[in-house]
Amino acid sequence: MYILQYIIVGLIALGAIVYLLKKYAFPAKDQGCGDGDCGCH
Amino acid sequence: MGKSINVALIGNPNTGKTSLFNRLTGLNQKVGNYPGITVEKKEGICKLSPRLKAHILDLPGTYSLNTSSLDESVVVETLLNRNSKDFPDVAVVISDVENLKRNLLLFTQIKDLEIPSILVINMADRMQRKAITLDIDLLEEELNTRVVLVSARKNQGIDQLKKAIIEYKSLNTKPCVNASSIDPEYFDNLKKAYPKQSIYKLWLVITQDVNFGKIDRNRDLENLKQASFEVKSENDLKKLQHQETVVRYQFINGLLKKALNVDQSQAKDLRSRLDRILLHKVWGYLIFFAILLLIFQAIYDWSSYPMDWIDSAFAKASSWAQTTLPAGPFTDLLAEGIIPGLGGIVIFIPQIAILFLFIAILEESGYMSRVVFLMDHIMKKFGLSGKSVVPLVSGTACAIPAVMATRNIEDWKERLVTILVVPFTTCSARLPVYLIIIGLVIPEGSVLGGFLSYQALTLMGLYLLGFGTAIFSAWVLNRVLPIKRKAFFVMEMPAYKVPMGKNVLITVVEKTKSFVLGAGKIIMAISIVLWLLASHGIGEKFTNADELVRAEYAGQSLSEDELNDKIASQKLEYSFIGYIGKGIEPAVRPLGYDWKIGIAIVSSFAAREVFVGTLATIYSVGSDEEETIKNRMRAEVNPILGGPLFNFASGISLLLFYAFAMQCMSTLAIVKRETNSWKWPAIQFTAMTVIAYFAALAAYQLLS
């Protein structure tokens, strides 16, 4: 159970890091405004 | 059998064009489609005299001949194609007496096509009520046309219009604006290449992407190339179109200054009466100020109960996860990272929803346009035009769309200055930081018999500080980067109306959802990374914290809870984040912050609202207590001076830091895109961070 929790945490942490890198280090070139995600946050 | 002439009814949307069409044609009308497209074609017959009847075509509403939609391109196509069976013998341009300035732009363009044109000023029955007087003779003289006052609704002036149409052959077709002045050499060469054509028609053919225009344009461009004619790029053509609009509005402004008089003090309708008060040079600003006070007071008064409830619900959820789920790293991540981090944003939903509720009501009611008008007077004094007001006002929601809204500012330097100062206005991402810090360091007392709390006044002060800094910075930048002012600012004042509940609700839900979902994803990701860094570390002091702390306090009679707090504190201090925080600490210590606040500041460089979530995560690591974010922050002790870490001096210092600092990577990315250079976002980031640091430093050193 403990190992399973470690695996889950590892995957979540990897997802979080990838998301942040994608958002800030390699942002999408065309960020449109008005469709809910204008990159404001 | 009598003669028939073609009459085209043209005008801006909502000028009463269709009402006039109905008056002229009665039941003699038919509705169909233009060939091959789904644009509605309305035509009818009007008997002008026993020998003359008019085939009347009600063209789609358009603001100008610079088309952007299929409907509008139908108008241009009809006016350019002399071979079409619908080509008008006379164009009747309908305008609304209350929006003449905007309506005349279209009229001057049609007039320049050298088509016999009549200017109809509709809704003339409102003139007396609105205290509007017009010098018709002067208008006719300067516009080289016939002007007819009409009220289609009250069936007034229709006979005079019919008479003017009958006499269409006597109309002067000379253009009233010399559009070729925008680039005389280019237009001279154009005229030489096509000596028999109307110069303005050629210009429209070249610049419009209408179906008819495309055919002619390609042919024309081919001919022009053969004649070694300078073919301008699409960008240059757009710039010239902008200049043409400027020239036309300069002409219209000059004309209306002489021919139109609106005596607001004599107007009797409700809109005029309200405008007299709301746009008054003293009362207007006082009322706006009072509305701001009401908004900020409501943000505090109405949201305290739901906020407390949300805060305590997240604290309970965190405690439940810790005690109920099987022990392990995932449970810790959930209880100490994800739930407190998310709580740090969800708690602000009530206040953000209330802010957007007021903004939506002000926009829906038509008052926001009056605010823009009021602000225009202030902006002028600081070297910006009214066009900068819209980005600055919309910056209160988010700087990204505000930076993008600067695209309608023609002058590059004015646009650049607006882009550079917009991030000073208080965006909604600053709100969570302001609210939590104000709640901690500003006392709960009130003034004006309990109506206005100190906390609401502080929040309003921060909004005014942001706006004030933006326009002061614009004034400074205006000195450094001289701005060539444009002479006009055209804005249509919408009528006042009772806001529609559905529209307001949709705006509130959409804006709040966008804020929470947009910010929530980042906060959750950052909370996870922070938790990872805060709950892992290297070195004996981290891995053997339990034994070391118990050994250190073995001689003292500490309770198990107190010992656990000491262990958690040591583990945090020697975790990865502890090392990072200690590295930052020397830079933030003079501002009154400890290393934990330093971490929150660094992590919120991505987005300001991450600040609260970060602190919530850091303070939760190792803690088993069911405690709210606010109480955890309140309990923090200054490690050097003792006493609460979040006191008046450090709180004001933090508020000023967040008021001035450029902590939004997305805004920097958009500024880079809009200025096409890293130079301006780099200057903006450096200048704002330096201002923020020294303002926070001065505040802490003076107040502590």
CSV table of N, CA and C in Angstrom, one decimal, chain B residues 230-356:
chain,number,residue,atom,x,y,z
B,230,GLU,N,3.5,51.5,-57.8
B,230,GLU,CA,3.9,50.9,-56.5
B,230,GLU,C,2.7,50.2,-55.8
B,231,VAL,N,2.8,48.9,-55.7
B,231,VAL,CA,1.8,48.1,-55.1
B,231,VAL,C,2.1,48.0,-53.6
B,232,LYS,N,1.2,48.5,-52.8
B,232,LYS,CA,1.4,48.6,-51.3
B,232,LYS,C,1.1,47.2,-50.7
B,233,SER,N,1.8,46.9,-49.6
B,233,SER,CA,1.6,45.7,-48.8
B,233,SER,C,0.3,45.8,-48.1
B,234,GLU,N,-0.3,44.7,-47.7
B,234,GLU,CA,-1.6,44.7,-46.9
B,234,GLU,C,-1.5,45.6,-45.7
B,235,ASN,N,-0.3,45.5,-45.0
B,235,ASN,CA,0.0,46.2,-43.8
B,235,ASN,C,-0.1,47.7,-44.1
B,236,ASP,N,0.6,48.2,-45.1
B,236,ASP,CA,0.6,49.6,-45.5
B,236,ASP,C,-0.8,50.1,-45.9
B,237,LEU,N,-1.5,49.2,-46.5
B,237,LEU,CA,-2.9,49.6,-46.9
B,237,LEU,C,-3.7,49.8,-45.6
B,238,LYS,N,-3.6,48.9,-44.7
B,238,LYS,CA,-4.3,49.0,-43.4
B,238,LYS,C,-4.0,50.3,-42.7
B,239,LYS,N,-2.7,50.6,-42.7
B,239,LYS,CA,-2.2,51.9,-42.1
B,239,LYS,C,-2.9,53.1,-42.7
B,240,LEU,N,-2.9,53.0,-44.1
B,240,LEU,CA,-3.5,54.1,-44.8
B,240,LEU,C,-5.0,54.2,-44.5
B,241,GLN,N,-5.7,53.1,-44.4
B,241,GLN,CA,-7.1,53.1,-44.0
B,241,GLN,C,-7.3,53.7,-42.7
B,242,HIS,N,-6.4,53.4,-41.7
B,242,HIS,CA,-6.5,54.1,-40.4
B,242,HIS,C,-6.4,55.6,-40.6
B,243,GLN,N,-5.4,56.0,-41.4
B,243,GLN,CA,-5.2,57.4,-41.6
B,243,GLN,C,-6.4,58.1,-42.2
B,244,GLU,N,-7.0,57.3,-43.1
B,244,GLU,CA,-8.2,57.9,-43.8
B,244,GLU,C,-9.3,58.1,-42.8
B,245,THR,N,-9.5,57.2,-41.9
B,245,THR,CA,-10.6,57.3,-40.8
B,245,THR,C,-10.2,58.5,-40.0
B,246,VAL,N,-9.0,58.7,-39.7
B,246,VAL,CA,-8.6,59.9,-38.9
B,246,VAL,C,-8.9,61.2,-39.6
B,247,VAL,N,-8.6,61.2,-40.9
B,247,VAL,CA,-8.9,62.4,-41.7
B,247,VAL,C,-10.4,62.7,-41.7
B,248,ARG,N,-11.2,61.6,-41.9
B,248,ARG,CA,-12.6,61.8,-42.0
B,248,ARG,C,-13.2,62.3,-40.6
B,249,TYR,N,-12.7,61.8,-39.5
B,249,TYR,CA,-13.2,62.2,-38.2
B,249,TYR,C,-12.8,63.6,-37.9
B,250,GLN,N,-11.6,64.0,-38.4
B,250,GLN,CA,-11.2,65.4,-38.2
B,250,GLN,C,-12.1,66.3,-38.9
B,251,PHE,N,-12.5,65.9,-40.1
B,251,PHE,CA,-13.5,66.8,-40.9
B,251,PHE,C,-14.8,66.8,-40.2
B,252,ILE,N,-15.3,65.6,-39.7
B,252,ILE,CA,-16.6,65.5,-39.1
B,252,ILE,C,-16.6,66.3,-37.8
B,253,ASN,N,-15.6,66.2,-37.0
B,253,ASN,CA,-15.5,66.9,-35.7
B,253,ASN,C,-15.6,68.4,-36.0
B,254,GLY,N,-14.8,68.9,-37.0
B,254,GLY,CA,-14.8,70.3,-37.3
B,254,GLY,C,-16.1,70.8,-37.7
B,255,LEU,N,-16.8,70.0,-38.5
B,255,LEU,CA,-18.1,70.4,-39.0
B,255,LEU,C,-19.2,70.4,-37.9
B,256,LEU,N,-19.2,69.3,-37.1
B,256,LEU,CA,-20.2,69.3,-36.0
B,256,LEU,C,-20.0,70.3,-34.9
B,257,LYS,N,-18.7,70.7,-34.8
B,257,LYS,CA,-18.4,71.8,-33.8
B,257,LYS,C,-19.2,73.0,-34.2
B,258,LYS,N,-19.3,73.2,-35.5
B,258,LYS,CA,-20.0,74.5,-36.0
B,258,LYS,C,-21.5,74.2,-36.1
B,259,ALA,N,-21.9,73.0,-36.6
B,259,ALA,CA,-23.3,72.8,-37.0
B,259,ALA,C,-24.2,72.2,-35.9
B,260,LEU,N,-23.6,71.5,-35.0
B,260,LEU,CA,-24.4,70.8,-34.0
B,260,LEU,C,-24.2,71.4,-32.6
B,261,ASN,N,-25.3,71.6,-31.9
B,261,ASN,CA,-25.2,72.1,-30.6
B,261,ASN,C,-26.2,71.3,-29.7
B,262,VAL,N,-25.6,70.7,-28.6
B,262,VAL,CA,-26.4,70.0,-27.7
B,262,VAL,C,-26.3,70.7,-26.3
B,263,ASP,N,-27.4,71.3,-25.9
B,263,ASP,CA,-27.5,72.0,-24.6
B,263,ASP,C,-27.9,71.0,-23.5
B,264,GLN,N,-27.0,70.3,-23.0
B,264,GLN,CA,-27.3,69.3,-22.0
B,264,GLN,C,-28.2,69.9,-20.8
B,265,SER,N,-27.9,71.1,-20.5
B,265,SER,CA,-28.6,71.7,-19.4
B,265,SER,C,-30.1,71.9,-19.7
B,266,GLN,N,-30.5,71.9,-21.0
B,266,GLN,CA,-31.9,72.1,-21.3
B,266,GLN,C,-32.6,70.8,-21.7
B,267,ALA,N,-31.8,69.7,-21.8
B,267,ALA,CA,-32.4,68.4,-22.3
B,267,ALA,C,-33.3,67.9,-21.2
B,268,LYS,N,-34.5,67.3,-21.6
B,268,LYS,CA,-35.5,66.9,-20.6
B,268,LYS,C,-35.6,65.4,-20.4
B,269,ASP,N,-35.0,64.6,-21.3
B,269,ASP,CA,-35.2,63.1,-21.2
B,269,ASP,C,-34.4,62.6,-20.0
B,270,LEU,N,-34.8,61.3,-19.6
B,270,LEU,CA,-34.2,60.7,-18.4
B,270,LEU,C,-32.7,60.5,-18.6
B,271,ARG,N,-32.3,60.0,-19.8
B,271,ARG,CA,-30.9,59.8,-20.1
B,271,ARG,C,-30.1,61.1,-19.9
B,272,SER,N,-30.6,62.2,-20.5
B,272,SER,CA,-29.8,63.4,-20.4
B,272,SER,C,-29.8,63.9,-19.0
B,273,ARG,N,-30.9,63.7,-18.2
B,273,ARG,CA,-30.9,64.1,-16.8
B,273,ARG,C,-29.8,63.3,-16.0
B,274,LEU,N,-29.8,62.0,-16.3
B,274,LEU,CA,-28.9,61.2,-15.6
B,274,LEU,C,-27.4,61.5,-16.0
B,275,ASP,N,-27.2,61.7,-17.3
B,275,ASP,CA,-25.9,62.1,-17.8
B,275,ASP,C,-25.4,63.4,-17.2
B,276,ARG,N,-26.4,64.3,-17.0
B,276,ARG,CA,-26.0,65.6,-16.4
B,276,ARG,C,-25.4,65.5,-15.0
B,277,ILE,N,-25.9,64.5,-14.3
B,277,ILE,CA,-25.4,64.2,-12.9
B,277,ILE,C,-24.2,63.3,-13.0
B,278,LEU,N,-24.3,62.2,-13.7
B,278,LEU,CA,-23.2,61.2,-13.7
B,278,LEU,C,-22.0,61.6,-14.4
B,279,LEU,N,-22.1,62.6,-15.3
B,279,LEU,CA,-20.9,63.1,-16.0
B,279,LEU,C,-20.5,64.5,-15.6
B,280,HIS,N,-21.1,64.9,-14.5
B,280,HIS,CA,-20.8,66.2,-14.0
B,280,HIS,C,-19.3,66.2,-13.5
B,281,LYS,N,-18.7,67.4,-13.7
B,281,LYS,CA,-17.2,67.4,-13.4
B,281,LYS,C,-16.9,67.3,-11.9
B,282,VAL,N,-17.9,67.5,-11.0
B,282,VAL,CA,-17.7,67.3,-9.6
B,282,VAL,C,-18.5,66.1,-9.1
B,283,TRP,N,-19.8,66.2,-9.4
B,283,TRP,CA,-20.7,65.1,-8.9
B,283,TRP,C,-20.4,63.7,-9.6
B,284,GLY,N,-20.0,63.8,-10.8
B,284,GLY,CA,-19.7,62.6,-11.5
B,284,GLY,C,-18.6,61.8,-10.8
B,285,TYR,N,-17.5,62.5,-10.4
B,285,TYR,CA,-16.4,61.8,-9.8
B,285,TYR,C,-16.8,61.4,-8.3
B,286,LEU,N,-17.6,62.2,-7.7
B,286,LEU,CA,-18.0,61.9,-6.3
B,286,LEU,C,-18.9,60.6,-6.3
B,287,ILE,N,-19.8,60.6,-7.3
B,287,ILE,CA,-20.7,59.4,-7.4
B,287,ILE,C,-19.9,58.1,-7.7
B,288,PHE,N,-19.0,58.3,-8.6
B,288,PHE,CA,-18.1,57.1,-8.9
B,288,PHE,C,-17.3,56.7,-7.7
B,289,PHE,N,-16.8,57.6,-6.9
B,289,PHE,CA,-16.1,57.3,-5.7
B,289,PHE,C,-17.0,56.6,-4.7
B,290,ALA,N,-18.3,57.1,-4.6
B,290,ALA,CA,-19.2,56.5,-3.7
B,290,ALA,C,-19.6,55.0,-4.1
B,291,ILE,N,-19.7,54.8,-5.4
B,291,ILE,CA,-20.0,53.5,-5.9
B,291,ILE,C,-18.8,52.5,-5.6
B,292,LEU,N,-17.6,53.0,-5.8
B,292,LEU,CA,-16.4,52.2,-5.4
B,292,LEU,C,-16.4,51.8,-4.0
B,293,LEU,N,-16.8,52.8,-3.1
B,293,LEU,CA,-16.8,52.5,-1.7
B,293,LEU,C,-17.9,51.4,-1.4
B,294,LEU,N,-19.0,51.5,-2.0
B,294,LEU,CA,-20.1,50.6,-1.8
B,294,LEU,C,-19.6,49.2,-2.3
B,295,ILE,N,-18.9,49.1,-3.4
B,295,ILE,CA,-18.4,47.8,-3.9
B,295,ILE,C,-17.5,47.2,-2.9
B,296,PHE,N,-16.5,47.9,-2.5
B,296,PHE,CA,-15.5,47.3,-1.6
B,296,PHE,C,-16.1,47.0,-0.2
B,297,GLN,N,-17.0,47.8,0.2
B,297,GLN,CA,-17.7,47.5,1.5
B,297,GLN,C,-18.5,46.2,1.4
B,298,ALA,N,-19.2,46.0,0.2
B,298,ALA,CA,-20.0,44.8,0.0
B,298,ALA,C,-19.1,43.6,-0.1
B,299,ILE,N,-17.9,43.8,-0.7
B,299,ILE,CA,-17.0,42.6,-0.8
B,299,ILE,C,-16.7,42.1,0.5
B,300,TYR,N,-16.5,42.9,1.5
B,300,TYR,CA,-16.2,42.4,2.9
B,300,TYR,C,-17.5,42.0,3.6
B,301,ASP,N,-18.5,42.8,3.6
B,301,ASP,CA,-19.7,42.5,4.3
B,301,ASP,C,-20.4,41.2,3.9
B,302,TRP,N,-20.6,41.1,2.6
B,302,TRP,CA,-21.4,40.0,2.1
B,302,TRP,C,-20.7,38.6,2.1
B,303,SER,N,-19.3,38.7,2.1
B,303,SER,CA,-18.6,37.5,1.9
B,303,SER,C,-18.1,36.8,3.2
B,304,SER,N,-18.2,37.5,4.3
B,304,SER,CA,-17.5,37.0,5.5
B,304,SER,C,-18.0,35.6,5.9
B,305,TYR,N,-19.4,35.4,5.9
B,305,TYR,CA,-19.9,34.1,6.3
B,305,TYR,C,-19.5,33.0,5.3
B,306,PRO,N,-19.8,33.1,4.0
B,306,PRO,CA,-19.3,32.0,3.2
B,306,PRO,C,-17.8,31.7,3.2
B,307,MET,N,-17.0,32.8,3.4
B,307,MET,CA,-15.6,32.6,3.4
B,307,MET,C,-15.2,31.8,4.6
B,308,ASP,N,-15.8,32.1,5.8
B,308,ASP,CA,-15.4,31.4,7.0
B,308,ASP,C,-15.8,29.9,6.9
B,309,TRP,N,-17.0,29.7,6.2
B,309,TRP,CA,-17.5,28.4,6.1
B,309,TRP,C,-16.6,27.6,5.2
B,310,ILE,N,-16.1,28.2,4.0
B,310,ILE,CA,-15.2,27.5,3.1
B,310,ILE,C,-13.9,27.2,3.8
B,311,ASP,N,-13.4,28.1,4.5
B,311,ASP,CA,-12.1,28.0,5.2
B,311,ASP,C,-12.1,26.8,6.2
B,312,SER,N,-13.2,26.8,6.9
B,312,SER,CA,-13.3,25.7,8.0
B,312,SER,C,-13.6,24.4,7.3
B,313,ALA,N,-14.3,24.4,6.1
B,313,ALA,CA,-14.6,23.1,5.4
B,313,ALA,C,-13.3,22.5,4.9
B,314,PHE,N,-12.4,23.3,4.4
B,314,PHE,CA,-11.2,22.8,3.8
B,314,PHE,C,-10.3,22.3,5.0
B,315,ALA,N,-10.3,23.0,6.1
B,315,ALA,CA,-9.5,22.6,7.2
B,315,ALA,C,-10.0,21.2,7.7
B,316,LYS,N,-11.3,21.0,7.7
B,316,LYS,CA,-11.9,19.8,8.2
B,316,LYS,C,-11.6,18.7,7.2
B,317,ALA,N,-11.6,19.0,5.9
B,317,ALA,CA,-11.3,18.0,4.8
B,317,ALA,C,-9.9,17.5,4.9
B,318,SER,N,-9.0,18.5,5.2
B,318,SER,CA,-7.6,18.1,5.4
B,318,SER,C,-7.4,17.2,6.6
B,319,SER,N,-8.0,17.6,7.7
B,319,SER,CA,-7.9,16.8,8.9
B,319,SER,C,-8.5,15.4,8.7
B,320,TRP,N,-9.7,15.3,8.0
B,320,TRP,CA,-10.3,14.1,7.7
B,320,TRP,C,-9.4,13.2,6.9
B,321,ALA,N,-8.8,13.7,5.8
B,321,ALA,CA,-7.9,12.9,5.0
B,321,ALA,C,-6.8,12.4,5.8
B,322,GLN,N,-6.2,13.2,6.6
B,322,GLN,CA,-5.0,12.8,7.4
B,322,GLN,C,-5.4,11.7,8.4
B,323,THR,N,-6.6,11.7,9.0
B,323,THR,CA,-6.9,10.7,10.0
B,323,THR,C,-7.6,9.5,9.5
B,324,THR,N,-8.3,9.6,8.3
B,324,THR,CA,-9.1,8.5,7.8
B,324,THR,C,-8.4,7.7,6.8
B,325,LEU,N,-7.7,8.3,5.9
B,325,LEU,CA,-7.0,7.6,4.8
B,325,LEU,C,-5.8,6.8,5.3
B,326,PRO,N,-5.4,5.7,4.7
B,326,PRO,CA,-4.2,5.0,5.2
B,326,PRO,C,-3.0,5.9,5.1
B,327,ALA,N,-2.1,5.8,6.2
B,327,ALA,CA,-1.0,6.6,6.3
B,327,ALA,C,0.0,6.4,5.1
B,328,GLY,N,0.6,7.4,4.6
B,328,GLY,CA,1.5,7.2,3.4
B,328,GLY,C,1.7,8.6,2.7
B,329,PRO,N,2.6,8.6,1.8
B,329,PRO,CA,2.9,9.8,1.1
B,329,PRO,C,1.7,10.4,0.3
B,330,PHE,N,0.9,9.6,-0.3
B,330,PHE,CA,-0.3,10.2,-1.0
B,330,PHE,C,-1.2,10.9,-0.1
B,331,THR,N,-1.5,10.2,1.1
B,331,THR,CA,-2.4,10.9,2.1
B,331,THR,C,-1.8,12.2,2.5
B,332,ASP,N,-0.4,12.2,2.8
B,332,ASP,CA,0.2,13.5,3.2
B,332,ASP,C,0.1,14.5,2.1
B,333,LEU,N,0.3,14.1,0.8
B,333,LEU,CA,0.2,15.0,-0.3
B,333,LEU,C,-1.2,15.6,-0.3
B,334,LEU,N,-2.2,14.8,-0.1
B,334,LEU,CA,-3.6,15.2,-0.2
B,334,LEU,C,-3.9,16.2,1.0
B,335,ALA,N,-3.5,15.8,2.2
B,335,ALA,CA,-3.9,16.5,3.4
B,335,ALA,C,-3.0,17.8,3.5
B,336,GLU,N,-1.8,17.7,3.1
B,336,GLU,CA,-0.9,18.9,3.4
B,336,GLU,C,-0.6,19.7,2.1
B,337,GLY,N,-0.8,19.1,1.0
B,337,GLY,CA,-0.5,19.9,-0.3
B,337,GLY,C,-1.7,20.3,-1.0
B,338,ILE,N,-2.4,19.3,-1.5
B,338,ILE,CA,-3.5,19.6,-2.5
B,338,ILE,C,-4.7,20.3,-1.8
B,339,ILE,N,-5.2,19.8,-0.7
B,339,ILE,CA,-6.4,20.4,-0.1
B,339,ILE,C,-6.1,21.8,0.4
B,340,PRO,N,-5.0,22.0,1.2
B,340,PRO,CA,-4.8,23.4,1.7
B,340,PRO,C,-4.5,24.4,0.5
B,341,GLY,N,-3.8,23.8,-0.5
B,341,GLY,CA,-3.5,24.7,-1.7
B,341,GLY,C,-4.8,25.1,-2.4
B,342,LEU,N,-5.7,24.2,-2.6
B,342,LEU,CA,-7.0,24.5,-3.3
B,342,LEU,C,-7.8,25.4,-2.4
B,343,GLY,N,-7.8,25.1,-1.1
B,343,GLY,CA,-8.5,26.0,-0.1
B,343,GLY,C,-8.1,27.4,-0.3
B,344,GLY,N,-6.9,27.6,-0.6
B,344,GLY,CA,-6.3,29.0,-0.7
B,344,GLY,C,-6.9,29.7,-1.8
B,345,ILE,N,-7.6,29.1,-2.8
B,345,ILE,CA,-8.2,29.8,-3.9
B,345,ILE,C,-9.7,29.8,-3.8
B,346,VAL,N,-10.2,28.6,-3.4
B,346,VAL,CA,-11.7,28.5,-3.3
B,346,VAL,C,-12.3,29.5,-2.3
B,347,ILE,N,-11.5,29.7,-1.2
B,347,ILE,CA,-12.0,30.7,-0.2
B,347,ILE,C,-12.4,32.0,-0.8
B,348,PHE,N,-11.7,32.4,-1.9
B,348,PHE,CA,-12.0,33.7,-2.4
B,348,PHE,C,-13.1,33.8,-3.4
B,349,ILE,N,-13.8,32.7,-3.7
B,349,ILE,CA,-14.9,32.7,-4.6
B,349,ILE,C,-16.0,33.7,-4.3
B,350,PRO,N,-16.4,33.8,-3.0
B,350,PRO,CA,-17.5,34.8,-2.7
B,350,PRO,C,-17.1,36.2,-3.0
B,351,GLN,N,-15.9,36.6,-2.7
B,351,GLN,CA,-15.4,38.0,-2.9
B,351,GLN,C,-15.3,38.3,-4.4
B,352,ILE,N,-14.7,37.3,-5.1
B,352,ILE,CA,-14.5,37.5,-6.5
B,352,ILE,C,-15.8,37.6,-7.2
B,353,ALA,N,-16.8,36.7,-6.8
B,353,ALA,CA,-18.1,36.7,-7.5
B,353,ALA,C,-18.8,38.1,-7.2
B,354,ILE,N,-18.6,38.6,-6.0
B,354,ILE,CA,-19.3,39.9,-5.6
B,354,ILE,C,-18.7,41.0,-6.5
B,355,LEU,N,-17.3,41.0,-6.6
B,355,LEU,CA,-16.7,42.0,-7.4
B,355,LEU,C,-17.2,42.0,-8.9
B,356,PHE,N,-17.3,40.8,-9.5
B,356,PHE,CA,-17.7,40.7,-10.8
B,356,PHE,C,-19.2,41.0,-11.0
